[in-house]
PDB file of C-alpha atoms in Angstrom:
ATOM      1  CA  UNK A   9      -7.234  21.851  -0.662  1.00 79.00           C
ATOM      2  CA  UNK A  10      -9.850  22.654   1.952  1.00 89.00           C
ATOM      3  CA  UNK A  11      -7.645  24.740   4.233  1.00 91.00           C
ATOM      4  CA  UNK A  12     -10.134  24.883   7.119  1.00 93.00           C
ATOM      5  CA  UNK A  13     -10.472  21.099   7.217  1.00 96.00           C
ATOM      6  CA  UNK A  14      -6.736  20.595   6.775  1.00 96.00           C
ATOM      7  CA  UNK A  15      -5.927  23.049   9.588  1.00 96.00           C
ATOM      8  CA  UNK A  16      -8.328  21.145  11.842  1.00 96.00           C
ATOM      9  CA  UNK A  17      -6.739  17.818  10.922  1.00 96.00           C
ATOM     10  CA  UNK A  18      -3.156  19.021  11.297  1.00 96.00           C
ATOM     11  CA  UNK A  19      -3.857  20.670  14.657  1.00 97.00           C
ATOM     12  CA  UNK A  20      -5.523  17.497  15.930  1.00 97.00           C
ATOM     13  CA  UNK A  21      -2.423  15.566  14.841  1.00 96.00           C
ATOM     14  CA  UNK A  22      -0.187  17.855  16.888  1.00 96.00           C
ATOM     15  CA  UNK A  23       1.244  20.051  14.123  1.00 96.00           C
ATOM     16  CA  UNK A  24       1.972  23.672  14.985  1.00 96.00           C
ATOM     17  CA  UNK A  25       0.623  26.511  12.890  1.00 97.00           C
ATOM     18  CA  UNK A  26       4.181  27.096  11.660  1.00 97.00           C
ATOM     19  CA  UNK A  27       4.546  23.526  10.408  1.00 96.00           C
ATOM     20  CA  UNK A  28       1.107  23.642   8.801  1.00 97.00           C
ATOM     21  CA  UNK A  29       1.817  26.902   6.975  1.00 97.00           C
ATOM     22  CA  UNK A  30       5.193  25.667   5.735  1.00 97.00           C
ATOM     23  CA  UNK A  31       3.522  22.507   4.459  1.00 97.00           C
ATOM     24  CA  UNK A  32       0.871  24.577   2.702  1.00 97.00           C
ATOM     25  CA  UNK A  33       3.655  26.487   0.973  1.00 96.00           C
ATOM     26  CA  UNK A  34       5.140  23.194  -0.178  1.00 96.00           C
ATOM     27  CA  UNK A  35       1.711  22.068  -1.415  1.00 95.00           C
ATOM     28  CA  UNK A  36       1.390  25.301  -3.394  1.00 95.00           C
ATOM     29  CA  UNK A  37       4.798  25.281  -5.066  1.00 96.00           C
ATOM     30  CA  UNK A  38       6.266  21.769  -5.111  1.00 96.00           C
ATOM     31  CA  UNK A  39       4.281  20.269  -7.971  1.00 93.00           C
ATOM     32  CA  UNK A  40       4.978  18.136 -11.028  1.00 92.00           C
ATOM     33  CA  UNK A  41       8.529  17.380  -9.880  1.00 95.00           C
ATOM     34  CA  UNK A  42      10.402  14.644 -11.723  1.00 95.00           C
ATOM     35  CA  UNK A  43      13.990  13.581 -12.449  1.00 97.00           C
ATOM     36  CA  UNK A  44      16.597  13.171  -9.714  1.00 97.00           C
ATOM     37  CA  UNK A  45      15.451  14.673  -6.397  1.00 98.00           C
ATOM     38  CA  UNK A  46      17.620  15.117  -3.281  1.00 98.00           C
ATOM     39  CA  UNK A  47      16.052  15.902   0.092  1.00 97.00           C
ATOM     40  CA  UNK A  48      18.675  17.388   2.426  1.00 97.00           C
ATOM     41  CA  UNK A  49      18.201  16.990   6.161  1.00 94.00           C
ATOM     42  CA  UNK A  50      14.567  15.930   6.027  1.00 90.00           C
ATOM     43  CA  UNK A  51      14.827  13.246   8.671  1.00 89.00           C
ATOM     44  CA  UNK A  52      12.526  10.237   8.736  1.00 88.00           C
ATOM     45  CA  UNK A  53       8.944  10.481   7.404  1.00 89.00           C
ATOM     46  CA  UNK A  54       8.693  14.294   7.421  1.00 93.00           C
ATOM     47  CA  UNK A  55       5.134  15.652   7.413  1.00 93.00           C
ATOM     48  CA  UNK A  56       5.713  17.654   4.226  1.00 94.00           C
ATOM     49  CA  UNK A  57       5.790  14.443   2.199  1.00 93.00           C
ATOM     50  CA  UNK A  58       2.003  14.426   2.425  1.00 93.00           C
ATOM     51  CA  UNK A  59       1.820  17.793   0.699  1.00 95.00           C
ATOM     52  CA  UNK A  60       4.172  17.712  -2.260  1.00 94.00           C
ATOM     53  CA  UNK A  61       3.389  16.314  -5.716  1.00 92.00           C
ATOM     54  CA  UNK A  62       6.492  14.580  -7.033  1.00 95.00           C
ATOM     55  CA  UNK A  63       7.183  11.609  -9.291  1.00 94.00           C
ATOM     56  CA  UNK A  64      10.984  11.370  -9.228  1.00 96.00           C
ATOM     57  CA  UNK A  65      12.998   8.946 -11.282  1.00 96.00           C
ATOM     58  CA  UNK A  66      15.388   8.788  -8.349  1.00 97.00           C
ATOM     59  CA  UNK A  67      14.800  10.087  -4.818  1.00 97.00           C
ATOM     60  CA  UNK A  68      17.707  10.443  -2.386  1.00 97.00           C
ATOM     61  CA  UNK A  69      17.363  11.282   1.303  1.00 96.00           C
ATOM     62  CA  UNK A  70      20.445  12.814   2.894  1.00 97.00           C
ATOM     63  CA  UNK A  71      20.798  13.163   6.656  1.00 95.00           C
ATOM     64  CA  UNK A  72      23.556  13.052   9.268  1.00 93.00           C
ATOM     65  CA  UNK A  73      21.407  10.969  11.614  1.00 91.00           C
ATOM     66  CA  UNK A  74      21.644   7.231  10.988  1.00 92.00           C
ATOM     67  CA  UNK A  75      18.395   6.685  12.903  1.00 90.00           C
ATOM     68  CA  UNK A  76      16.564   8.613  10.158  1.00 90.00           C
ATOM     69  CA  UNK A  77      17.549   5.780   7.804  1.00 93.00           C
ATOM     70  CA  UNK A  78      18.718   8.100   4.985  1.00 94.00           C
ATOM     71  CA  UNK A  79      19.941   6.857   1.629  1.00 95.00           C
ATOM     72  CA  UNK A  80      23.132   8.867   2.146  1.00 96.00           C
ATOM     73  CA  UNK A  81      24.642   9.769   5.516  1.00 96.00           C
ATOM     74  CA  UNK A  82      26.343  13.153   5.239  1.00 95.00           C
ATOM     75  CA  UNK A  83      27.100  16.298   7.221  1.00 94.00           C
ATOM     76  CA  UNK A  84      25.573  19.210   5.309  1.00 95.00           C
ATOM     77  CA  UNK A  85      28.333  21.470   6.617  1.00 94.00           C
ATOM     78  CA  UNK A  86      30.793  19.476   4.513  1.00 95.00           C
ATOM     79  CA  UNK A  87      30.970  19.209   0.685  1.00 96.00           C
ATOM     80  CA  UNK A  88      27.966  17.272  -0.620  1.00 97.00           C
ATOM     81  CA  UNK A  89      28.840  13.737  -1.812  1.00 96.00           C
ATOM     82  CA  UNK A  90      27.503  14.207  -5.343  1.00 97.00           C
ATOM     83  CA  UNK A  91      29.170  15.143  -8.652  1.00 97.00           C
ATOM     84  CA  UNK A  92      28.646  18.399 -10.511  1.00 97.00           C
ATOM     85  CA  UNK A  93      25.380  18.822 -12.450  1.00 97.00           C
ATOM     86  CA  UNK A  94      23.932  15.687 -10.880  1.00 97.00           C
ATOM     87  CA  UNK A  95      20.385  16.453  -9.703  1.00 98.00           C
ATOM     88  CA  UNK A  96      17.265  18.140 -11.035  1.00 98.00           C
ATOM     89  CA  UNK A  97      15.845  19.268  -7.695  1.00 98.00           C
ATOM     90  CA  UNK A  98      17.110  19.854  -4.154  1.00 98.00           C
ATOM     91  CA  UNK A  99      14.855  20.243  -1.104  1.00 98.00           C
ATOM     92  CA  UNK A 100      16.128  22.095   1.978  1.00 97.00           C
ATOM     93  CA  UNK A 101      13.105  22.352   4.247  1.00 96.00           C
ATOM     94  CA  UNK A 102      13.566  23.928   7.696  1.00 92.00           C
ATOM     95  CA  UNK A 103      17.264  23.088   7.737  1.00 94.00           C
ATOM     96  CA  UNK A 104      19.023  26.337   6.859  1.00 95.00           C
ATOM     97  CA  UNK A 105      18.937  27.669  10.428  1.00 95.00           C
ATOM     98  CA  UNK A 106      21.179  24.839  11.730  1.00 93.00           C
ATOM     99  CA  UNK A 107      23.892  25.255   9.071  1.00 94.00           C
ATOM    100  CA  UNK A 108      27.199  26.798  10.116  1.00 94.00           C
ATOM    101  CA  UNK A 109      27.737  28.504   6.741  1.00 94.00           C
ATOM    102  CA  UNK A 110      24.573  28.702   4.606  1.00 95.00           C
ATOM    103  CA  UNK A 111      26.426  30.393   1.744  1.00 94.00           C
ATOM    104  CA  UNK A 112      28.785  27.450   1.398  1.00 95.00           C
ATOM    105  CA  UNK A 113      25.881  25.001   1.434  1.00 96.00           C
ATOM    106  CA  UNK A 114      24.062  27.040  -1.218  1.00 97.00           C
ATOM    107  CA  UNK A 115      27.203  26.971  -3.363  1.00 97.00           C
ATOM    108  CA  UNK A 116      27.342  23.196  -2.993  1.00 98.00           C
ATOM    109  CA  UNK A 117      23.683  22.906  -3.965  1.00 98.00           C
ATOM    110  CA  UNK A 118      24.303  25.117  -6.994  1.00 98.00           C
ATOM    111  CA  UNK A 119      27.227  22.888  -7.956  1.00 98.00           C
ATOM    112  CA  UNK A 120      25.269  19.614  -7.874  1.00 98.00           C
ATOM    113  CA  UNK A 121      22.192  21.006  -9.621  1.00 98.00           C
ATOM    114  CA  UNK A 122      21.874  20.520 -13.354  1.00 97.00           C
ATOM    115  CA  UNK A 123      21.455  23.690 -15.449  1.00 97.00           C
ATOM    116  CA  UNK A 124      17.815  24.645 -14.998  1.00 97.00           C
ATOM    117  CA  UNK A 125      17.665  22.615 -11.783  1.00 97.00           C
ATOM    118  CA  UNK A 126      15.709  24.007  -8.859  1.00 98.00           C
ATOM    119  CA  UNK A 127      16.229  24.500  -5.145  1.00 98.00           C
ATOM    120  CA  UNK A 128      13.180  24.635  -2.871  1.00 98.00           C
ATOM    121  CA  UNK A 129      13.631  25.698   0.731  1.00 97.00           C
ATOM    122  CA  UNK A 130      11.808  26.935   3.798  1.00 97.00           C
ATOM    123  CA  UNK A 131      13.482  29.151   6.374  1.00 97.00           C
ATOM    124  CA  UNK A 132      12.102  30.102   9.814  1.00 96.00           C
ATOM    125  CA  UNK A 133      12.026  33.752  10.854  1.00 97.00           C
ATOM    126  CA  UNK A 134       9.844  34.442  13.926  1.00 96.00           C
ATOM    127  CA  UNK A 135      10.604  31.185  15.642  1.00 94.00           C
ATOM    128  CA  UNK A 136      11.689  29.835  18.989  1.00 92.00           C
ATOM    129  CA  UNK A 137      15.293  28.714  19.369  1.00 90.00           C
ATOM    130  CA  UNK A 138      15.504  25.027  18.444  1.00 85.00           C
ATOM    131  CA  UNK A 139      18.869  23.354  19.013  1.00 83.00           C
ATOM    132  CA  UNK A 140      18.854  20.313  16.711  1.00 76.00           C
ATOM    133  CA  UNK A 141      21.691  20.117  17.803  1.00 82.00           C
ATOM    134  CA  UNK A 142      22.531  23.684  16.801  1.00 87.00           C
ATOM    135  CA  UNK A 143      20.556  26.796  15.878  1.00 91.00           C
ATOM    136  CA  UNK A 144      22.382  29.682  14.227  1.00 94.00           C
ATOM    137  CA  UNK A 145      20.182  31.777  11.953  1.00 93.00           C
ATOM    138  CA  UNK A 146      16.909  33.669  11.552  1.00 95.00           C
ATOM    139  CA  UNK A 147      17.206  35.100   8.068  1.00 96.00           C
ATOM    140  CA  UNK A 148      15.284  38.072   6.701  1.00 96.00           C
ATOM    141  CA  UNK A 149      14.172  38.135   3.081  1.00 96.00           C
ATOM    142  CA  UNK A 150      17.109  40.428   2.263  1.00 96.00           C
ATOM    143  CA  UNK A 151      19.546  38.028   3.928  1.00 97.00           C
ATOM    144  CA  UNK A 152      18.127  35.135   1.897  1.00 97.00           C
ATOM    145  CA  UNK A 153      18.439  37.192  -1.277  1.00 97.00           C
ATOM    146  CA  UNK A 154      22.060  38.040  -0.432  1.00 97.00           C
ATOM    147  CA  UNK A 155      22.911  34.375   0.229  1.00 96.00           C
ATOM    148  CA  UNK A 156      21.303  33.248  -3.026  1.00 97.00           C
ATOM    149  CA  UNK A 157      23.112  35.857  -5.122  1.00 96.00           C
ATOM    150  CA  UNK A 158      26.439  35.094  -3.464  1.00 95.00           C
ATOM    151  CA  UNK A 159      25.877  31.452  -4.422  1.00 95.00           C
ATOM    152  CA  UNK A 160      25.195  32.412  -8.095  1.00 95.00           C
ATOM    153  CA  UNK A 161      21.419  31.947  -7.919  1.00 96.00           C
ATOM    154  CA  UNK A 162      19.990  34.904  -9.810  1.00 92.00           C
ATOM    155  CA  UNK A 163      16.575  33.518 -10.727  1.00 95.00           C
ATOM    156  CA  UNK A 164      14.488  33.098  -7.560  1.00 97.00           C
ATOM    157  CA  UNK A 165      11.479  34.230  -5.577  1.00 96.00           C
ATOM    158  CA  UNK A 166      11.070  34.601  -1.819  1.00 97.00           C
ATOM    159  CA  UNK A 167       7.559  34.337  -0.374  1.00 97.00           C
ATOM    160  CA  UNK A 168       6.633  35.132   3.247  1.00 97.00           C
ATOM    161  CA  UNK A 169       4.765  32.414   5.152  1.00 97.00           C
ATOM    162  CA  UNK A 170       2.293  33.662   7.749  1.00 97.00           C
ATOM    163  CA  UNK A 171       2.292  37.101   9.386  1.00 97.00           C
ATOM    164  CA  UNK A 172       2.132  38.831  12.765  1.00 97.00           C
ATOM    165  CA  UNK A 173      -0.856  37.078  14.245  1.00 98.00           C
ATOM    166  CA  UNK A 174       0.058  33.551  13.171  1.00 97.00           C
ATOM    167  CA  UNK A 175       3.647  34.188  14.314  1.00 97.00           C
ATOM    168  CA  UNK A 176       2.440  35.412  17.710  1.00 97.00           C
ATOM    169  CA  UNK A 177       0.119  32.438  18.142  1.00 97.00           C
ATOM    170  CA  UNK A 178       2.927  30.069  17.192  1.00 97.00           C
ATOM    171  CA  UNK A 179       5.104  31.504  19.978  1.00 97.00           C
ATOM    172  CA  UNK A 180       2.393  31.084  22.627  1.00 96.00           C
ATOM    173  CA  UNK A 181       1.144  27.709  21.366  1.00 95.00           C
ATOM    174  CA  UNK A 182       3.037  25.713  24.068  1.00 94.00           C
ATOM    175  CA  UNK A 183       0.667  27.334  26.577  1.00 96.00           C
ATOM    176  CA  UNK A 184      -2.465  26.320  24.655  1.00 95.00           C
ATOM    177  CA  UNK A 185      -2.774  22.885  26.192  1.00 92.00           C
ATOM    178  CA  UNK A 186      -5.792  21.475  24.366  1.00 96.00           C
ATOM    179  CA  UNK A 187      -5.895  21.004  20.612  1.00 96.00           C
ATOM    180  CA  UNK A 188      -9.406  22.568  20.134  1.00 97.00           C
ATOM    181  CA  UNK A 189      -8.113  25.729  21.822  1.00 97.00           C
ATOM    182  CA  UNK A 190      -5.049  25.709  19.570  1.00 97.00           C
ATOM    183  CA  UNK A 191      -7.236  25.269  16.513  1.00 97.00           C
ATOM    184  CA  UNK A 192      -9.410  28.241  17.490  1.00 97.00           C
ATOM    185  CA  UNK A 193      -6.355  30.454  18.024  1.00 98.00           C
ATOM    186  CA  UNK A 194      -4.741  29.230  14.782  1.00 98.00           C
ATOM    187  CA  UNK A 195      -7.873  29.876  12.754  1.00 97.00           C
ATOM    188  CA  UNK A 196      -8.410  33.364  14.200  1.00 98.00           C
ATOM    189  CA  UNK A 197      -4.727  34.204  13.638  1.00 98.00           C
ATOM    190  CA  UNK A 198      -5.021  33.356   9.944  1.00 97.00           C
ATOM    191  CA  UNK A 199      -8.156  35.487   9.669  1.00 97.00           C
ATOM    192  CA  UNK A 200      -6.440  38.463  11.315  1.00 97.00           C
ATOM    193  CA  UNK A 201      -3.315  37.965   9.167  1.00 97.00           C
ATOM    194  CA  UNK A 202      -5.480  38.641   6.116  1.00 96.00           C
ATOM    195  CA  UNK A 203      -6.716  41.906   7.643  1.00 96.00           C
ATOM    196  CA  UNK A 204      -3.215  43.368   7.973  1.00 96.00           C
ATOM    197  CA  UNK A 205      -2.761  46.191   5.418  1.00 95.00           C
ATOM    198  CA  UNK A 206      -0.704  45.150   2.420  1.00 93.00           C
ATOM    199  CA  UNK A 207       1.476  48.247   2.788  1.00 93.00           C
ATOM    200  CA  UNK A 208       2.503  47.168   6.292  1.00 92.00           C
ATOM    201  CA  UNK A 209       3.239  43.600   5.140  1.00 92.00           C
ATOM    202  CA  UNK A 210       5.531  44.933   2.421  1.00 90.00           C
ATOM    203  CA  UNK A 211       7.245  47.624   4.506  1.00 92.00           C
ATOM    204  CA  UNK A 212       7.630  45.722   7.782  1.00 94.00           C
ATOM    205  CA  UNK A 213       6.975  42.008   7.188  1.00 94.00           C
ATOM    206  CA  UNK A 214       6.783  39.773  10.254  1.00 96.00           C
ATOM    207  CA  UNK A 215       6.237  36.253   8.911  1.00 97.00           C
ATOM    208  CA  UNK A 216       6.764  32.917  10.615  1.00 97.00           C
ATOM    209  CA  UNK A 217       9.213  32.209   7.817  1.00 97.00           C
ATOM    210  CA  UNK A 218       9.899  32.211   4.090  1.00 98.00           C
ATOM    211  CA  UNK A 219       9.462  29.867   1.163  1.00 98.00           C
ATOM    212  CA  UNK A 220      12.104  30.093  -1.560  1.00 98.00           C
ATOM    213  CA  UNK A 221      12.394  28.658  -5.051  1.00 98.00           C
ATOM    214  CA  UNK A 222      15.659  29.256  -6.920  1.00 98.00           C
ATOM    215  CA  UNK A 223      16.724  28.049 -10.362  1.00 97.00           C
ATOM    216  CA  UNK A 224      20.265  27.408 -11.559  1.00 96.00           C
ATOM    217  CA  UNK A 225      21.003  29.432 -14.668  1.00 89.00           C
TER     218      UNK A 225
END
């Protein structure tokens, strides 16, 4: 992927730097996916569809909103309407912050995954409050690790998305009224993110959010 060109295109199309970085994380990790795939809470025509590489045998969209035209209408705060060991992959992209009890949802995801099945998720961290219709959580990497372990996921990785400068630019982006100005700020933020000392990123991370992949044992 030509990241410069893609950043230009995504900014022109109205995507924030946060959305673009999350989608880049999906492009990096969500590859060669097959089998039964369930997308939880993705809504209608989410932008990340343009970035993943999947060839599922069966793809199921789950959402509480009928207007999103999901395959299954369900409240993610309730038990998921699937049997045990049903699916190969579950997507939970930018949804975890609206869940009343993320641990319970993770346990449900673990239940419906086949052995060796994978959960992919993105979670915002430095982010404005977004009531859709609720907004409960901004989870640190340690909080995500705790939730995963409590839900019996022991094989996982947690990767930060963005850093201080991109997070700061994301927060002020509503005041950058013209897309070329946004693009300039976004591009410079990514450059400055790379200049942050690795020691500081590890000791005191300040990402826009996190990308997680977890595998059911």
